[in-house]
Amino acid sequence: MRTQTQQPALLDHVDLRVVAAAAGGATADRHAVVQLDPDHPGFRDAEYRARRQEIARLSMTYKTGAALPDAPYTDEEHHLWRAVRAALGPAHGRHSCAEYLECAGRLELPHDRIPQLREVSEKVQAISGFRLEPVAGLVEPRVFLESLAGGVFLCTQYIRHHSAPFYTPEPDVVHEVLGHAVTLSSERLAALNRLAGEAVRRSASPEDLERLSRVYWFTVEFGVVREAGEVKAYGAGLLSSAGELEAMRRAELRPLDLEAASRQAYDPTQFQPVLFCADSFGAMFETLRDFLLNWGR
Ligand SMILES: [Fe+2]
């Protein structure tokens, strides 16, 4: 059994150590069902596991382009969302970049209940053209990243276990919605997500996929920029965790060098000790856009 310090802080969309899928371990299928690790906070909660299966089934029967299925969240799960949002609110005020705050204000997502992916997707699509589609759990990085090229963000729909409101070892609806969906309603961040997907489509080798996954990790997931002399987050992994937002103050900041980021290993079992910081949001946009456009050409 893993110790507390070895627990993944967030095994995320581009993490190559994908969790095991049901029977056979095939994870290329975007509809694969995730089995909970024995160390998962919800592993011993039969009711939670049944609900995870119920919500996973929604995505397994989902057909691209169809209406997004509503998840039947319980009152307890809505309560959990309120608790997480209450913690994130002040952290966002202190640590998120202006672009994020502007997007969050535009989306006006509910504080009192978990929003359905359907309603979030409609709002995001109206702004940037990106739409959300449900998946049961983590899918392989190539499947996840290539879908971005088509303006589709693959989202989990379940919420973390109530025993650990500020921790999730895998992306959940909090991370997808308050991290990714909000940032995808930024036209510039949406454009970068599309470009990342297109760059992956031009990458045949596993080495190139790994390098692009690292670039995605250190930008879209854990990117920071300077604003008025302060370090602010635009990365979804930071923006969906009050703990990570506070911890980023202690990280070693390196200039945004994407060649270096593509070769920088990361460890998802702890708060990120190294972050790549651009001089401004605009500088980050141009640097990442040019890097992705030139990738593989
Ligand atoms: Fe993510």
PDB file of C-alpha atoms and ligand atoms in Angstrom:
ATOM      1  CA  MET A   1       0.000   0.000   0.000  1.00  0.00           C
ATOM      2  CA  ARG A   2       1.263   3.479  -0.811  1.00  0.00           C
ATOM      3  CA  THR A   3       2.047   5.910   1.940  1.00  0.00           C
ATOM      4  CA  GLN A   4       0.350   9.290   2.189  1.00  0.00           C
ATOM      5  CA  THR A   5       3.355  11.040   0.646  1.00  0.00           C
ATOM      6  CA  GLN A   6       3.239   8.713  -2.338  1.00  0.00           C
ATOM      7  CA  GLN A   7      -0.419   9.361  -3.068  1.00  0.00           C
ATOM      8  CA  PRO A   8      -0.869  11.074  -6.383  1.00  0.00           C
ATOM      9  CA  ALA A   9      -1.837  14.693  -5.964  1.00  0.00           C
ATOM     10  CA  LEU A  10      -3.484  14.579  -9.357  1.00  0.00           C
ATOM     11  CA  LEU A  11      -3.048  11.906 -11.976  1.00  0.00           C
ATOM     12  CA  ASP A  12      -4.173  14.054 -14.810  1.00  0.00           C
ATOM     13  CA  HIS A  13      -5.123  13.992 -18.455  1.00  0.00           C
ATOM     14  CA  VAL A  14      -1.613  13.763 -19.824  1.00  0.00           C
ATOM     15  CA  ASP A  15      -0.114  11.586 -17.136  1.00  0.00           C
ATOM     16  CA  LEU A  16       1.343   8.572 -18.849  1.00  0.00           C
ATOM     17  CA  ARG A  17       0.870   6.356 -15.835  1.00  0.00           C
ATOM     18  CA  VAL A  18      -2.765   5.802 -16.636  1.00  0.00           C
ATOM     19  CA  VAL A  19      -4.865   4.051 -13.992  1.00  0.00           C
ATOM     20  CA  ALA A  20      -5.972   0.522 -14.737  1.00  0.00           C
ATOM     21  CA  ALA A  21      -9.194   0.050 -16.620  1.00  0.00           C
ATOM     22  CA  ALA A  22     -11.689  -2.728 -16.109  1.00  0.00           C
ATOM     23  CA  ALA A  23     -10.841  -6.245 -17.242  1.00  0.00           C
ATOM     24  CA  GLY A  24      -7.814  -6.376 -19.471  1.00  0.00           C
ATOM     25  CA  GLY A  25      -6.378  -2.974 -18.724  1.00  0.00           C
ATOM     26  CA  ALA A  26      -7.075  -1.470 -22.151  1.00  0.00           C
ATOM     27  CA  THR A  27      -7.160   2.270 -21.719  1.00  0.00           C
ATOM     28  CA  ALA A  28      -7.138   3.471 -25.303  1.00  0.00           C
ATOM     29  CA  ASP A  29     -10.908   3.212 -25.290  1.00  0.00           C
ATOM     30  CA  ARG A  30     -12.330   6.571 -24.207  1.00  0.00           C
ATOM     31  CA  HIS A  31     -15.244   4.699 -22.628  1.00  0.00           C
ATOM     32  CA  ALA A  32     -13.147   2.450 -20.401  1.00  0.00           C
ATOM     33  CA  VAL A  33     -14.365   2.178 -16.817  1.00  0.00           C
ATOM     34  CA  VAL A  34     -11.849   3.092 -14.146  1.00  0.00           C
ATOM     35  CA  GLN A  35     -11.383   0.745 -11.225  1.00  0.00           C
ATOM     36  CA  LEU A  36     -10.600   2.465  -7.948  1.00  0.00           C
ATOM     37  CA  ASP A  37      -7.203   1.884  -6.462  1.00  0.00           C
ATOM     38  CA  PRO A  38      -7.264   0.361  -2.919  1.00  0.00           C
ATOM     39  CA  ASP A  39      -5.811   3.673  -1.665  1.00  0.00           C
ATOM     40  CA  HIS A  40      -8.574   5.737  -3.269  1.00  0.00           C
ATOM     41  CA  PRO A  41     -10.612   7.638  -0.642  1.00  0.00           C
ATOM     42  CA  GLY A  42     -13.796   5.994  -1.939  1.00  0.00           C
ATOM     43  CA  PHE A  43     -12.484   2.449  -2.293  1.00  0.00           C
ATOM     44  CA  ARG A  44     -14.286   1.070   0.771  1.00  0.00           C
ATOM     45  CA  ASP A  45     -17.508   3.000   0.152  1.00  0.00           C
ATOM     46  CA  ALA A  46     -19.768   0.610  -1.757  1.00  0.00           C
ATOM     47  CA  GLU A  47     -22.369   3.304  -2.315  1.00  0.00           C
ATOM     48  CA  TYR A  48     -19.782   5.667  -3.828  1.00  0.00           C
ATOM     49  CA  ARG A  49     -18.422   2.951  -6.081  1.00  0.00           C
ATOM     50  CA  ALA A  50     -21.920   2.141  -7.289  1.00  0.00           C
ATOM     51  CA  ARG A  51     -22.491   5.791  -8.102  1.00  0.00           C
ATOM     52  CA  ARG A  52     -19.199   5.972  -9.962  1.00  0.00           C
ATOM     53  CA  GLN A  53     -20.334   3.028 -12.051  1.00  0.00           C
ATOM     54  CA  GLU A  54     -23.718   4.625 -12.629  1.00  0.00           C
ATOM     55  CA  ILE A  55     -22.130   7.849 -13.860  1.00  0.00           C
ATOM     56  CA  ALA A  56     -19.543   5.921 -15.884  1.00  0.00           C
ATOM     57  CA  ARG A  57     -22.356   4.111 -17.681  1.00  0.00           C
ATOM     58  CA  LEU A  58     -23.692   7.467 -18.888  1.00  0.00           C
ATOM     59  CA  SER A  59     -20.469   8.116 -20.748  1.00  0.00           C
ATOM     60  CA  MET A  60     -20.154   4.555 -22.029  1.00  0.00           C
ATOM     61  CA  THR A  61     -23.430   4.824 -23.898  1.00  0.00           C
ATOM     62  CA  TYR A  62     -22.753   8.387 -25.040  1.00  0.00           C
ATOM     63  CA  LYS A  63     -22.447   8.951 -28.790  1.00  0.00           C
ATOM     64  CA  THR A  64     -20.384  11.910 -30.020  1.00  0.00           C
ATOM     65  CA  GLY A  65     -22.554  14.862 -30.885  1.00  0.00           C
ATOM     66  CA  ALA A  66     -25.591  13.615 -28.941  1.00  0.00           C
ATOM     67  CA  ALA A  67     -27.130  15.620 -26.070  1.00  0.00           C
ATOM     68  CA  LEU A  68     -24.966  15.351 -22.973  1.00  0.00           C
ATOM     69  CA  PRO A  69     -26.504  13.093 -20.308  1.00  0.00           C
ATOM     70  CA  ASP A  70     -27.276  14.624 -16.914  1.00  0.00           C
ATOM     71  CA  ALA A  71     -25.642  12.940 -13.923  1.00  0.00           C
ATOM     72  CA  PRO A  72     -28.010  12.219 -11.012  1.00  0.00           C
ATOM     73  CA  TYR A  73     -25.953  13.849  -8.248  1.00  0.00           C
ATOM     74  CA  THR A  74     -27.027  13.385  -4.625  1.00  0.00           C
ATOM     75  CA  ASP A  75     -27.583  16.173  -2.085  1.00  0.00           C
ATOM     76  CA  GLU A  76     -24.353  15.069  -0.403  1.00  0.00           C
ATOM     77  CA  GLU A  77     -22.445  15.559  -3.638  1.00  0.00           C
ATOM     78  CA  HIS A  78     -23.909  19.021  -4.157  1.00  0.00           C
ATOM     79  CA  HIS A  79     -22.867  19.814  -0.586  1.00  0.00           C
ATOM     80  CA  LEU A  80     -19.339  18.668  -1.409  1.00  0.00           C
ATOM     81  CA  TRP A  81     -19.256  21.011  -4.431  1.00  0.00           C
ATOM     82  CA  ARG A  82     -20.291  23.921  -2.190  1.00  0.00           C
ATOM     83  CA  ALA A  83     -17.466  23.113   0.235  1.00  0.00           C
ATOM     84  CA  VAL A  84     -14.859  22.919  -2.521  1.00  0.00           C
ATOM     85  CA  ARG A  85     -16.059  26.140  -4.139  1.00  0.00           C
ATOM     86  CA  ALA A  86     -16.033  27.919  -0.782  1.00  0.00           C
ATOM     87  CA  ALA A  87     -12.351  27.011  -0.380  1.00  0.00           C
ATOM     88  CA  LEU A  88     -11.439  27.842  -3.959  1.00  0.00           C
ATOM     89  CA  GLY A  89     -13.125  31.252  -4.043  1.00  0.00           C
ATOM     90  CA  PRO A  90     -10.580  33.116  -1.876  1.00  0.00           C
ATOM     91  CA  ALA A  91      -7.693  31.164  -3.424  1.00  0.00           C
ATOM     92  CA  HIS A  92      -8.786  32.235  -6.899  1.00  0.00           C
ATOM     93  CA  GLY A  93      -9.020  35.824  -5.728  1.00  0.00           C
ATOM     94  CA  ARG A  94      -5.399  35.703  -4.565  1.00  0.00           C
ATOM     95  CA  HIS A  95      -3.730  33.457  -7.094  1.00  0.00           C
ATOM     96  CA  SER A  96      -5.562  33.242 -10.421  1.00  0.00           C
ATOM     97  CA  CYS A  97      -4.678  35.308 -13.465  1.00  0.00           C
ATOM     98  CA  ALA A  98      -6.961  38.041 -14.784  1.00  0.00           C
ATOM     99  CA  GLU A  99      -7.967  35.961 -17.800  1.00  0.00           C
ATOM    100  CA  TYR A 100      -9.317  33.226 -15.501  1.00  0.00           C
ATOM    101  CA  LEU A 101     -11.274  35.628 -13.325  1.00  0.00           C
ATOM    102  CA  GLU A 102     -12.779  37.235 -16.397  1.00  0.00           C
ATOM    103  CA  CYS A 103     -13.810  33.845 -17.804  1.00  0.00           C
ATOM    104  CA  ALA A 104     -15.262  32.699 -14.480  1.00  0.00           C
ATOM    105  CA  GLY A 105     -17.302  35.892 -14.317  1.00  0.00           C
ATOM    106  CA  ARG A 106     -18.595  35.309 -17.830  1.00  0.00           C
ATOM    107  CA  LEU A 107     -19.627  31.675 -17.215  1.00  0.00           C
ATOM    108  CA  GLU A 108     -21.416  32.365 -13.901  1.00  0.00           C
ATOM    109  CA  LEU A 109     -21.261  28.747 -12.782  1.00  0.00           C
ATOM    110  CA  PRO A 110     -23.421  27.837  -9.777  1.00  0.00           C
ATOM    111  CA  HIS A 111     -21.993  27.822  -6.272  1.00  0.00           C
ATOM    112  CA  ASP A 112     -24.825  25.864  -4.659  1.00  0.00           C
ATOM    113  CA  ARG A 113     -24.918  22.775  -6.888  1.00  0.00           C
ATOM    114  CA  ILE A 114     -22.769  20.803  -9.291  1.00  0.00           C
ATOM    115  CA  PRO A 115     -23.512  22.087 -12.780  1.00  0.00           C
ATOM    116  CA  GLN A 116     -24.287  19.493 -15.416  1.00  0.00           C
ATOM    117  CA  LEU A 117     -21.702  19.138 -18.190  1.00  0.00           C
ATOM    118  CA  ARG A 118     -24.535  19.897 -20.624  1.00  0.00           C
ATOM    119  CA  GLU A 119     -25.094  23.413 -19.320  1.00  0.00           C
ATOM    120  CA  VAL A 120     -21.374  24.140 -18.919  1.00  0.00           C
ATOM    121  CA  SER A 121     -20.667  22.891 -22.432  1.00  0.00           C
ATOM    122  CA  GLU A 122     -23.395  25.086 -23.917  1.00  0.00           C
ATOM    123  CA  LYS A 123     -21.893  28.171 -22.292  1.00  0.00           C
ATOM    124  CA  VAL A 124     -18.309  27.367 -23.278  1.00  0.00           C
ATOM    125  CA  GLN A 125     -19.261  26.466 -26.833  1.00  0.00           C
ATOM    126  CA  ALA A 126     -21.076  29.765 -27.304  1.00  0.00           C
ATOM    127  CA  ILE A 127     -17.859  31.606 -26.404  1.00  0.00           C
ATOM    128  CA  SER A 128     -14.965  29.606 -27.851  1.00  0.00           C
ATOM    129  CA  GLY A 129     -16.545  26.806 -29.884  1.00  0.00           C
ATOM    130  CA  PHE A 130     -15.144  24.154 -27.524  1.00  0.00           C
ATOM    131  CA  ARG A 131     -17.557  21.518 -26.295  1.00  0.00           C
ATOM    132  CA  LEU A 132     -17.350  18.969 -23.507  1.00  0.00           C
ATOM    133  CA  GLU A 133     -17.967  15.245 -23.863  1.00  0.00           C
ATOM    134  CA  PRO A 134     -18.204  12.742 -20.992  1.00  0.00           C
ATOM    135  CA  VAL A 135     -15.710   9.972 -20.298  1.00  0.00           C
ATOM    136  CA  ALA A 136     -15.706   7.376 -17.521  1.00  0.00           C
ATOM    137  CA  GLY A 137     -12.202   8.205 -16.304  1.00  0.00           C
ATOM    138  CA  LEU A 138      -8.711   8.843 -17.557  1.00  0.00           C
ATOM    139  CA  VAL A 139      -8.124   7.946 -21.169  1.00  0.00           C
ATOM    140  CA  GLU A 140      -4.769   7.591 -22.857  1.00  0.00           C
ATOM    141  CA  PRO A 141      -2.963  10.897 -23.391  1.00  0.00           C
ATOM    142  CA  ARG A 142      -3.075  10.580 -27.180  1.00  0.00           C
ATOM    143  CA  VAL A 143      -6.844  10.018 -27.180  1.00  0.00           C
ATOM    144  CA  PHE A 144      -7.381  12.945 -24.827  1.00  0.00           C
ATOM    145  CA  LEU A 145      -5.006  15.335 -26.607  1.00  0.00           C
ATOM    146  CA  GLU A 146      -6.087  14.527 -30.153  1.00  0.00           C
ATOM    147  CA  SER A 147      -9.710  15.240 -29.303  1.00  0.00           C
ATOM    148  CA  LEU A 148      -8.649  18.812 -28.494  1.00  0.00           C
ATOM    149  CA  ALA A 149      -7.810  19.375 -32.151  1.00  0.00           C
ATOM    150  CA  GLY A 150     -11.506  18.947 -32.943  1.00  0.00           C
ATOM    151  CA  GLY A 151     -12.575  21.338 -30.203  1.00  0.00           C
ATOM    152  CA  VAL A 152     -13.698  18.541 -27.877  1.00  0.00           C
ATOM    153  CA  PHE A 153     -12.644  18.303 -24.247  1.00  0.00           C
ATOM    154  CA  LEU A 154     -13.159  14.856 -22.704  1.00  0.00           C
ATOM    155  CA  CYS A 155     -14.537  15.308 -19.190  1.00  0.00           C
ATOM    156  CA  THR A 156     -15.127  13.051 -16.243  1.00  0.00           C
ATOM    157  CA  GLN A 157     -18.490  13.619 -14.633  1.00  0.00           C
ATOM    158  CA  TYR A 158     -18.219  12.095 -11.145  1.00  0.00           C
ATOM    159  CA  ILE A 159     -17.167  14.087  -8.099  1.00  0.00           C
ATOM    160  CA  ARG A 160     -14.437  13.148  -5.632  1.00  0.00           C
ATOM    161  CA  HIS A 161     -15.238  11.238  -2.415  1.00  0.00           C
ATOM    162  CA  HIS A 162     -16.760  13.289   0.398  1.00  0.00           C
ATOM    163  CA  SER A 163     -14.165  12.050   2.934  1.00  0.00           C
ATOM    164  CA  ALA A 164     -11.448  14.055   1.121  1.00  0.00           C
ATOM    165  CA  PRO A 165     -13.089  17.233  -0.175  1.00  0.00           C
ATOM    166  CA  PHE A 166      -9.817  18.958  -1.038  1.00  0.00           C
ATOM    167  CA  TYR A 167      -8.035  16.019  -2.591  1.00  0.00           C
ATOM    168  CA  THR A 168      -8.621  13.888  -5.657  1.00  0.00           C
ATOM    169  CA  PRO A 169      -6.179  11.411  -7.165  1.00  0.00           C
ATOM    170  CA  GLU A 170      -7.845  11.705 -10.574  1.00  0.00           C
ATOM    171  CA  PRO A 171      -9.625  14.386 -12.547  1.00  0.00           C
ATOM    172  CA  ASP A 172     -13.208  14.867 -11.335  1.00  0.00           C
ATOM    173  CA  VAL A 173     -15.991  17.304 -12.206  1.00  0.00           C
ATOM    174  CA  VAL A 174     -14.406  19.982  -9.995  1.00  0.00           C
ATOM    175  CA  HIS A 175     -11.151  19.839 -11.943  1.00  0.00           C
ATOM    176  CA  GLU A 176     -12.866  19.570 -15.315  1.00  0.00           C
ATOM    177  CA  VAL A 177     -15.313  22.393 -14.772  1.00  0.00           C
ATOM    178  CA  LEU A 178     -13.559  24.873 -12.465  1.00  0.00           C
ATOM    179  CA  GLY A 179     -10.169  24.168 -14.032  1.00  0.00           C
ATOM    180  CA  HIS A 180     -10.585  23.310 -17.698  1.00  0.00           C
ATOM    181  CA  ALA A 181     -14.052  24.453 -18.727  1.00  0.00           C
ATOM    182  CA  VAL A 182     -13.528  27.932 -17.311  1.00  0.00           C
ATOM    183  CA  THR A 183     -10.194  28.300 -19.098  1.00  0.00           C
ATOM    184  CA  LEU A 184     -11.695  26.930 -22.325  1.00  0.00           C
ATOM    185  CA  SER A 185     -14.028  29.899 -22.340  1.00  0.00           C
ATOM    186  CA  SER A 186     -10.928  32.029 -22.910  1.00  0.00           C
ATOM    187  CA  GLU A 187     -10.565  32.296 -26.664  1.00  0.00           C
ATOM    188  CA  ARG A 188      -6.788  32.342 -26.324  1.00  0.00           C
ATOM    189  CA  LEU A 189      -6.593  29.296 -24.045  1.00  0.00           C
ATOM    190  CA  ALA A 190      -9.108  27.460 -26.223  1.00  0.00           C
ATOM    191  CA  ALA A 191      -6.912  28.200 -29.252  1.00  0.00           C
ATOM    192  CA  LEU A 192      -3.865  26.808 -27.426  1.00  0.00           C
ATOM    193  CA  ASN A 193      -5.750  23.626 -26.535  1.00  0.00           C
ATOM    194  CA  ARG A 194      -6.688  23.148 -30.198  1.00  0.00           C
ATOM    195  CA  LEU A 195      -3.092  23.737 -31.284  1.00  0.00           C
ATOM    196  CA  ALA A 196      -1.859  21.194 -28.735  1.00  0.00           C
ATOM    197  CA  GLY A 197      -4.231  18.630 -30.217  1.00  0.00           C
ATOM    198  CA  GLU A 198      -3.087  19.421 -33.745  1.00  0.00           C
ATOM    199  CA  ALA A 199       0.565  19.122 -32.704  1.00  0.00           C
ATOM    200  CA  VAL A 200      -0.137  15.687 -31.199  1.00  0.00           C
ATOM    201  CA  ARG A 201      -1.769  14.610 -34.447  1.00  0.00           C
ATOM    202  CA  ARG A 202       1.517  15.456 -36.189  1.00  0.00           C
ATOM    203  CA  SER A 203       3.489  13.398 -33.647  1.00  0.00           C
ATOM    204  CA  ALA A 204       3.964   9.752 -34.518  1.00  0.00           C
ATOM    205  CA  SER A 205       6.582   8.698 -31.982  1.00  0.00           C
ATOM    206  CA  PRO A 206       5.968   7.935 -28.292  1.00  0.00           C
ATOM    207  CA  GLU A 207       8.880  10.259 -27.465  1.00  0.00           C
ATOM    208  CA  ASP A 208       7.236  13.203 -29.210  1.00  0.00           C
ATOM    209  CA  LEU A 209       3.911  12.445 -27.525  1.00  0.00           C
ATOM    210  CA  GLU A 210       5.637  12.385 -24.145  1.00  0.00           C
ATOM    211  CA  ARG A 211       7.360  15.710 -24.840  1.00  0.00           C
ATOM    212  CA  LEU A 212       4.093  17.342 -25.859  1.00  0.00           C
ATOM    213  CA  SER A 213       2.358  15.864 -22.815  1.00  0.00           C
ATOM    214  CA  ARG A 214       4.969  17.537 -20.634  1.00  0.00           C
ATOM    215  CA  VAL A 215       4.471  20.854 -22.417  1.00  0.00           C
ATOM    216  CA  TYR A 216       0.721  20.518 -21.820  1.00  0.00           C
ATOM    217  CA  TRP A 217       1.346  19.641 -18.172  1.00  0.00           C
ATOM    218  CA  PHE A 218       3.597  22.645 -17.520  1.00  0.00           C
ATOM    219  CA  THR A 219       1.298  25.095 -19.342  1.00  0.00           C
ATOM    220  CA  VAL A 220      -2.390  24.233 -19.627  1.00  0.00           C
ATOM    221  CA  GLU A 221      -2.317  22.219 -16.391  1.00  0.00           C
ATOM    222  CA  PHE A 222       0.283  23.957 -14.226  1.00  0.00           C
ATOM    223  CA  GLY A 223       1.164  27.186 -15.986  1.00  0.00           C
ATOM    224  CA  VAL A 224       1.803  30.503 -14.220  1.00  0.00           C
ATOM    225  CA  VAL A 225       2.405  34.048 -15.442  1.00  0.00           C
ATOM    226  CA  ARG A 226       3.462  37.342 -13.899  1.00  0.00           C
ATOM    227  CA  GLU A 227       0.881  40.066 -13.452  1.00  0.00           C
ATOM    228  CA  ALA A 228       1.769  43.356 -11.787  1.00  0.00           C
ATOM    229  CA  GLY A 229       4.814  41.729 -10.211  1.00  0.00           C
ATOM    230  CA  GLU A 230       2.906  38.755  -8.807  1.00  0.00           C
ATOM    231  CA  VAL A 231       2.794  35.134  -9.903  1.00  0.00           C
ATOM    232  CA  LYS A 232      -0.687  34.093 -11.052  1.00  0.00           C
ATOM    233  CA  ALA A 233      -2.065  30.772 -12.248  1.00  0.00           C
ATOM    234  CA  TYR A 234      -3.687  29.942 -15.553  1.00  0.00           C
ATOM    235  CA  GLY A 235      -3.184  26.161 -15.299  1.00  0.00           C
ATOM    236  CA  ALA A 236      -6.248  24.018 -14.620  1.00  0.00           C
ATOM    237  CA  GLY A 237      -4.435  21.721 -12.195  1.00  0.00           C
ATOM    238  CA  LEU A 238      -3.528  24.688 -10.039  1.00  0.00           C
ATOM    239  CA  LEU A 239      -6.891  26.423 -10.403  1.00  0.00           C
ATOM    240  CA  SER A 240      -8.878  23.399  -9.245  1.00  0.00           C
ATOM    241  CA  SER A 241      -6.936  22.918  -6.010  1.00  0.00           C
ATOM    242  CA  ALA A 242      -6.719  25.485  -3.224  1.00  0.00           C
ATOM    243  CA  GLY A 243      -3.771  23.527  -1.814  1.00  0.00           C
ATOM    244  CA  GLU A 244      -1.828  23.634  -5.088  1.00  0.00           C
ATOM    245  CA  LEU A 245      -2.561  27.344  -5.475  1.00  0.00           C
ATOM    246  CA  GLU A 246      -1.049  28.079  -2.067  1.00  0.00           C
ATOM    247  CA  ALA A 247       1.877  25.717  -2.699  1.00  0.00           C
ATOM    248  CA  MET A 248       2.809  27.396  -5.981  1.00  0.00           C
ATOM    249  CA  ARG A 249       4.288  30.236  -3.891  1.00  0.00           C
ATOM    250  CA  ARG A 250       7.005  27.822  -2.796  1.00  0.00           C
ATOM    251  CA  ALA A 251       7.749  26.419  -6.255  1.00  0.00           C
ATOM    252  CA  GLU A 252      10.967  27.106  -8.111  1.00  0.00           C
ATOM    253  CA  LEU A 253      10.035  29.381 -10.987  1.00  0.00           C
ATOM    254  CA  ARG A 254      11.807  28.966 -14.299  1.00  0.00           C
ATOM    255  CA  PRO A 255      11.423  31.134 -17.396  1.00  0.00           C
ATOM    256  CA  LEU A 256       8.936  29.775 -19.918  1.00  0.00           C
ATOM    257  CA  ASP A 257      11.265  27.706 -22.085  1.00  0.00           C
ATOM    258  CA  LEU A 258       9.073  25.079 -23.757  1.00  0.00           C
ATOM    259  CA  GLU A 259      11.996  23.114 -25.125  1.00  0.00           C
ATOM    260  CA  ALA A 260      13.153  22.729 -21.516  1.00  0.00           C
ATOM    261  CA  ALA A 261       9.600  21.994 -20.317  1.00  0.00           C
ATOM    262  CA  SER A 262       9.273  19.220 -22.897  1.00  0.00           C
ATOM    263  CA  ARG A 263      12.271  17.496 -21.300  1.00  0.00           C
ATOM    264  CA  GLN A 264      11.374  18.216 -17.683  1.00  0.00           C
ATOM    265  CA  ALA A 265      10.069  15.151 -15.839  1.00  0.00           C
ATOM    266  CA  TYR A 266       7.325  15.741 -13.288  1.00  0.00           C
ATOM    267  CA  ASP A 267       5.989  13.828 -10.341  1.00  0.00           C
ATOM    268  CA  PRO A 268       2.213  13.813  -9.845  1.00  0.00           C
ATOM    269  CA  THR A 269       2.573  12.438  -6.310  1.00  0.00           C
ATOM    270  CA  GLN A 270       3.349  15.841  -4.813  1.00  0.00           C
ATOM    271  CA  PHE A 271       2.683  19.516  -5.280  1.00  0.00           C
ATOM    272  CA  GLN A 272       4.727  20.691  -8.234  1.00  0.00           C
ATOM    273  CA  PRO A 273       8.168  21.910  -7.084  1.00  0.00           C
ATOM    274  CA  VAL A 274       9.036  23.442 -10.496  1.00  0.00           C
ATOM    275  CA  LEU A 275       6.796  25.744 -12.525  1.00  0.00           C
ATOM    276  CA  PHE A 276       7.439  27.585 -15.776  1.00  0.00           C
ATOM    277  CA  CYS A 277       6.503  31.245 -15.558  1.00  0.00           C
ATOM    278  CA  ALA A 278       5.969  33.669 -18.459  1.00  0.00           C
ATOM    279  CA  ASP A 279       6.431  37.427 -18.092  1.00  0.00           C
ATOM    280  CA  SER A 280       2.770  38.013 -18.951  1.00  0.00           C
ATOM    281  CA  PHE A 281      -0.304  36.151 -20.149  1.00  0.00           C
ATOM    282  CA  GLY A 282       0.216  37.609 -23.622  1.00  0.00           C
ATOM    283  CA  ALA A 283       3.837  36.453 -23.697  1.00  0.00           C
ATOM    284  CA  MET A 284       2.762  32.968 -22.616  1.00  0.00           C
ATOM    285  CA  PHE A 285       0.147  32.866 -25.367  1.00  0.00           C
ATOM    286  CA  GLU A 286       2.586  33.848 -28.097  1.00  0.00           C
ATOM    287  CA  THR A 287       5.360  31.546 -26.888  1.00  0.00           C
ATOM    288  CA  LEU A 288       3.126  28.485 -26.585  1.00  0.00           C
ATOM    289  CA  ARG A 289       1.237  29.247 -29.813  1.00  0.00           C
ATOM    290  CA  ASP A 290       4.455  29.537 -31.818  1.00  0.00           C
ATOM    291  CA  PHE A 291       5.941  26.417 -30.234  1.00  0.00           C
ATOM    292  CA  LEU A 292       2.861  24.346 -31.083  1.00  0.00           C
ATOM    293  CA  LEU A 293       2.500  25.765 -34.584  1.00  0.00           C
ATOM    294  CA  ASN A 294       6.126  24.925 -35.371  1.00  0.00           C
ATOM    295  CA  TRP A 295       5.973  21.471 -33.801  1.00  0.00           C
ATOM    296  CA  GLY A 296       6.712  18.717 -36.315  1.00  0.00           C
ATOM    297  CA  ARG A 297       7.033  21.033 -39.321  1.00  0.00           C
TER     298      ARG A 297
HETATM  299 FE    FE B   1      -6.527  18.362 -16.307  1.00  0.00          FE
END
